[in-house]
Coordinates of C-alpha atoms and ligand atoms in Angstrom, one line a residue:
X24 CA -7.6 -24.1 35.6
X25 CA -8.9 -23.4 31.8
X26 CA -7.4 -21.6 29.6
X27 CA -9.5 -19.0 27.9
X28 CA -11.3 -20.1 24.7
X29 CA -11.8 -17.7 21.9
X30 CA -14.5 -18.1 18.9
X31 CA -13.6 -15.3 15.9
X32 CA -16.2 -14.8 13.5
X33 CA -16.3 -12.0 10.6
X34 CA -18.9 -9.2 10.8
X35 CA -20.1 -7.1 8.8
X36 CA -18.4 -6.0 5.6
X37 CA -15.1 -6.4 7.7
X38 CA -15.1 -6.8 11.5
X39 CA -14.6 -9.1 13.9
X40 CA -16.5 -10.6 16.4
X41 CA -15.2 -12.4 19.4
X42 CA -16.8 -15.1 22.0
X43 CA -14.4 -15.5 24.9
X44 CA -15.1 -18.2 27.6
X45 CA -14.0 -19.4 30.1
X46 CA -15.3 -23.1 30.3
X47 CA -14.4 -23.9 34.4
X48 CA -16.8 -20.6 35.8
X49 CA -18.9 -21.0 32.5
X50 CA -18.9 -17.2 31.6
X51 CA -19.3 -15.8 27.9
X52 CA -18.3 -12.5 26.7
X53 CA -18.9 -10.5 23.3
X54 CA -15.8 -8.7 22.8
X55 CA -17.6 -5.5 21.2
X56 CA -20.9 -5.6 19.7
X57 CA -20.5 -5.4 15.9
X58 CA -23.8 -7.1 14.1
X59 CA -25.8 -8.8 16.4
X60 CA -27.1 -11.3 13.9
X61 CA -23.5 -12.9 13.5
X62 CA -23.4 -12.9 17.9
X63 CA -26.2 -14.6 18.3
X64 CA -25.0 -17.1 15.5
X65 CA -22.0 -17.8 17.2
X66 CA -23.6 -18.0 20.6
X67 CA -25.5 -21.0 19.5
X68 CA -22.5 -22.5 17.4
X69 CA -20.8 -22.5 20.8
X70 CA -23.3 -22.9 23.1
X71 CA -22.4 -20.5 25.1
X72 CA -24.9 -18.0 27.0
X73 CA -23.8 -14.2 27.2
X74 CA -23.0 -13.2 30.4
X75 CA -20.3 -10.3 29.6
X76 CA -20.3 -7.4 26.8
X77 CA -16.8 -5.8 27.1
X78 CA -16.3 -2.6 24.9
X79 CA -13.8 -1.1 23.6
X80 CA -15.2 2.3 22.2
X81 CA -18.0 4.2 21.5
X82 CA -18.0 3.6 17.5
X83 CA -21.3 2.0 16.4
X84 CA -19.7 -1.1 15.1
X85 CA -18.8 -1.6 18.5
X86 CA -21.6 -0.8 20.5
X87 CA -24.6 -1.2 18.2
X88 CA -25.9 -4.5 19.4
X89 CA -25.6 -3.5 23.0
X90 CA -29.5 -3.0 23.9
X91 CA -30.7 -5.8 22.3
X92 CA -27.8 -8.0 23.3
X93 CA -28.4 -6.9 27.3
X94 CA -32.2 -7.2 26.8
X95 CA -32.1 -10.9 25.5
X96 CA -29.4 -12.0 28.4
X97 CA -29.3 -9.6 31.2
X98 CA -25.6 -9.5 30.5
X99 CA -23.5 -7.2 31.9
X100 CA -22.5 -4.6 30.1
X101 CA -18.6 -2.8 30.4
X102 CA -16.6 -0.1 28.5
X103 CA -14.6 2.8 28.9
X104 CA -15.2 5.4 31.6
X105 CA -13.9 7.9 29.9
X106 CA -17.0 7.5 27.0
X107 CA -19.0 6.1 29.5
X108 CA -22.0 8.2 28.6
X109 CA -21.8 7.1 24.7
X110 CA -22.3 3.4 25.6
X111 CA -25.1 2.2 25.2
X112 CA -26.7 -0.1 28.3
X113 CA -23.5 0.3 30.6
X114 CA -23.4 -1.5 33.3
X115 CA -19.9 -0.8 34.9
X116 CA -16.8 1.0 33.7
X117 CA -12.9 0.0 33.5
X118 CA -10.2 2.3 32.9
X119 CA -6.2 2.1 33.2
X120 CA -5.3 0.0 35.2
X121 CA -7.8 -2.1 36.3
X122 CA -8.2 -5.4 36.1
X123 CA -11.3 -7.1 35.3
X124 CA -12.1 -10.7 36.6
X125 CA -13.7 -12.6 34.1
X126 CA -14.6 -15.4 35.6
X127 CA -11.4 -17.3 36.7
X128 CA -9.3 -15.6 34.3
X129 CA -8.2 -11.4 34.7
X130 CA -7.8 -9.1 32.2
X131 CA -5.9 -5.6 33.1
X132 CA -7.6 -2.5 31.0
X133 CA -5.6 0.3 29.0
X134 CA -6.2 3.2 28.4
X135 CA -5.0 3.9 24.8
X136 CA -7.0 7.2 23.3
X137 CA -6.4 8.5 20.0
X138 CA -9.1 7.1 18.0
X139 CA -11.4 7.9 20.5
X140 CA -10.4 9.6 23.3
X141 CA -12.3 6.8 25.6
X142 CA -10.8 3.8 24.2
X143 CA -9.2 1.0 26.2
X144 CA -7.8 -2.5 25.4
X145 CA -8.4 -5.8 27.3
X146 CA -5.0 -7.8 27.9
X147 CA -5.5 -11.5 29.4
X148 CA -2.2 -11.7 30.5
X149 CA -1.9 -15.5 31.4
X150 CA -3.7 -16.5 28.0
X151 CA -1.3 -13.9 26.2
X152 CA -4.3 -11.9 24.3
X153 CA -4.7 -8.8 23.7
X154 CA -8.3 -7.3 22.6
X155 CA -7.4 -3.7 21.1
X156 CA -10.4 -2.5 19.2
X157 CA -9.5 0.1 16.6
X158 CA -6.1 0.9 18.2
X159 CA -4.1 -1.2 16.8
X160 CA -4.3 -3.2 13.6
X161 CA -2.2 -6.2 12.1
X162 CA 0.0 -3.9 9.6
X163 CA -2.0 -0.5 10.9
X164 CA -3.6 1.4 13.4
X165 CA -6.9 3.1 13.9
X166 CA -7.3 6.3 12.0
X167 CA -6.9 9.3 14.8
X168 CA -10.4 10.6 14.7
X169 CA -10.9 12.1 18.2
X170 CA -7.3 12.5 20.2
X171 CA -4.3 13.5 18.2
X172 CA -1.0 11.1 16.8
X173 CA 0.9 12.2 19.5
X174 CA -1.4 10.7 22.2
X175 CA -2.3 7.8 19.4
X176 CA 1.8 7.3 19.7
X177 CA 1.6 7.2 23.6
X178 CA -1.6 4.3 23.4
X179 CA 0.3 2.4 20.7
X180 CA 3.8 2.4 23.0
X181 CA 1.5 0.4 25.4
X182 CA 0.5 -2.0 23.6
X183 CA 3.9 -2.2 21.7
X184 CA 5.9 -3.3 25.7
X185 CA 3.1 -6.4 25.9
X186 CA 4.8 -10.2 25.8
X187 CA 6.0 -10.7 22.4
X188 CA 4.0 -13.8 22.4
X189 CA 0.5 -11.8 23.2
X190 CA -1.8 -12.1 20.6
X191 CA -3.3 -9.1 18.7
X192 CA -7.0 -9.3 18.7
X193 CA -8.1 -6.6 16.5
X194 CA -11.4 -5.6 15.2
X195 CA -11.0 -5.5 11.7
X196 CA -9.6 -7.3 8.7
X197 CA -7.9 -4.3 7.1
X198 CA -4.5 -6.2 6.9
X199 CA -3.9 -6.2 2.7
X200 CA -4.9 -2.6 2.5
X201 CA -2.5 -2.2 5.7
X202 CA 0.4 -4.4 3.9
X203 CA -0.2 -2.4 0.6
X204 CA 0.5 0.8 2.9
X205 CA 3.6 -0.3 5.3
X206 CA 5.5 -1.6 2.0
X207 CA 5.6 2.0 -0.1
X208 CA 7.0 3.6 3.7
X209 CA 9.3 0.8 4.4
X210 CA 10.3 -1.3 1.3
X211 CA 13.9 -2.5 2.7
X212 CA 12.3 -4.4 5.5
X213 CA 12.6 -8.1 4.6
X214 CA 10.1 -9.6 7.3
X215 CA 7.3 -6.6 6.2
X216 CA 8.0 -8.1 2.3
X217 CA 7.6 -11.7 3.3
X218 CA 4.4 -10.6 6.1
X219 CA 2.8 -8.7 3.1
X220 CA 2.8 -11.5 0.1
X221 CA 2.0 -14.3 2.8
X222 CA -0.9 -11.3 3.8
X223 CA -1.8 -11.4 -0.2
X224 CA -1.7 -15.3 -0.2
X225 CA -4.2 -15.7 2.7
X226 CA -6.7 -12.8 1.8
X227 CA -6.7 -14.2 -1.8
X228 CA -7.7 -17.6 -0.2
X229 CA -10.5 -15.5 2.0
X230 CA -8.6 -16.9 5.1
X231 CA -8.0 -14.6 8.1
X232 CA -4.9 -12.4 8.9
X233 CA -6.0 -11.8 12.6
X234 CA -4.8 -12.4 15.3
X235 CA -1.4 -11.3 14.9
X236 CA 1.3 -11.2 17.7
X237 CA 3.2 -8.2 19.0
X238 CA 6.7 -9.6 17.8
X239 CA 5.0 -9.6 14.3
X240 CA 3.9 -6.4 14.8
X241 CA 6.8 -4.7 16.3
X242 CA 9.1 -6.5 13.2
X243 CA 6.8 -5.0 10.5
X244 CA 3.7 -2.5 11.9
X245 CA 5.2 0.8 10.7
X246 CA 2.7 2.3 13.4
X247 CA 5.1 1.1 16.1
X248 CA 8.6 1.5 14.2
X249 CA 9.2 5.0 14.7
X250 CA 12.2 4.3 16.9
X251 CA 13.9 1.8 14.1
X252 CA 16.7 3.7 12.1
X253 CA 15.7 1.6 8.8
X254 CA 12.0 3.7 8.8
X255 CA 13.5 6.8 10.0
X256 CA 16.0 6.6 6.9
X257 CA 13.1 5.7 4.7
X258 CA 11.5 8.8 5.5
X259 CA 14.3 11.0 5.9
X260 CA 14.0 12.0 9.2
X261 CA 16.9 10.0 11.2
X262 CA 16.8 11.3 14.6
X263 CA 13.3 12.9 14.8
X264 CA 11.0 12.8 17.8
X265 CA 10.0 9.5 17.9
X266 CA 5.9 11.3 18.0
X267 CA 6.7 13.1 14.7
X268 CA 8.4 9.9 13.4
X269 CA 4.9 8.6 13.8
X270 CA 2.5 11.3 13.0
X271 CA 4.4 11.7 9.8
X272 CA 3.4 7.9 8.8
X273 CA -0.1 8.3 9.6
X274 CA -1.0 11.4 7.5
X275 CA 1.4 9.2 5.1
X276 CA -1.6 6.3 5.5
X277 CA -4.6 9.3 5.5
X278 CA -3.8 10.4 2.2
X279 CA -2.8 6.7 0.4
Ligands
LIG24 ZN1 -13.8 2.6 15.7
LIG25 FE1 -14.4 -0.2 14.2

């Protein structure tokens, strides 16, 4: 059996776009639909055809090549069912816990609103990736725009109990601005230091930050740290609910 192959191309000002394929049942998915332009570039730099869109929100920098994308290959097209009715060209709908078959490879669907309140995440368990949209970021997490940080806190705890070893498939490169963040909330954190001036190194060289992995993020993502005493004592607030902990770092991260 193949294993999954990836293709990660920047989009946009700032977004990434994904090809996933899986070369033995000769299926092609756009992870998201961020500037279609780029898509179909990639799609002929692989060679692959579409046959899958899978979504991970509503946002238009996720959905916006959708139509066209569906009209030029009949694709299907899957997202949330929770925002089912604000994506564009749907064909079916995944929510927590189930498991899409993609071909010979399975991914199993999460729920994680916050935000938006629709939004899941795509984990390939046996190819250890994780697609997770605007939930989480390398160094961050999506701003809350439609849930609240409590339920953000609940999605992230999700993705924090993945495989160490799972790759973090974002869907932006926001990591310096992320790094510049995390450092001012948690400066006695060695490994966040030494992940934000390798961060500085590679965005300086225009080279690419993402994917991650969850043991990098769990050792330096302030987003999932709530529970570590070092960032409770950083912010004065040893022995807090672990949902405070974390709402207090993201209105931190809203007003830097
Ligand atoms: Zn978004
Ligand atoms: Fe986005």
């Amino acid at each position: 059996m193949s294993a999954l192959e990836i293709h990660q191309f920047e989009a946009f000002d700032d977004n990434y776009g994904y090809l996933i394929h899986d070369a033995e049942a000769n299926v092609t998915a756009s992870i998201d639909t961020p500037d279609t332009p780029k898509i179909l570039a990639a799609l002929e730099h692989t060679g692959w055809a579409l046959t899958h869109i899978l979504c991970t929100h509503h946002h238009f920098d996720h959905t916006g090549g959708n139509e066209e994308l569906k009209a030029k290959f009949g694709c299907e097209v899957i997202g949330p069912r929770a925002e089912a009715a604000k994506i564009p060209a749907l064909t079916r709908s995944l929510g927590e816990g189930d498991i899409l078959e993609f071909g010979t490879r399975k991914a199993r669907i999460f729920d994680v609103p916050g935000h938006t309140l629709g939004h899941i995440a795509y984990w390939f368990e046996e190819d250890k990736a994780a697609f997770v949209g605007d939930a989480l970021f390398a160094l961050g997490c999506g701003r809350v725009f439609e849930g609240t940080p409590p339920q953000m806190w609940a999605s992230l705890q999700k993705l924090a109990a993945l495989p160490p070893a799972t790759n973090v498939y974002c869907a932006h490169e926001y990591t310096l601005g992320n790094a510049k963040f995390a450092v001012t909330v948690e400066p006695e954190n060695d490994e966040l230091m030494a992940r934000a001036k390798e961060i500085e190194l590679l965005r300086a060289r225009g080279e690419r930050t993402v994917p991650s992995t969850i043991e990098m993020e769990l050792a330096t993502n302030p987003f999932l740290r709530a529970g570590e005493p070092s960032l409770q004592r950083a912010l004065g607030m040893e022995g807090a609910v672990l949902a405070d902990i974390f709402t207090e770092v993201r209105k931190r991260k809203d007003n830097f």
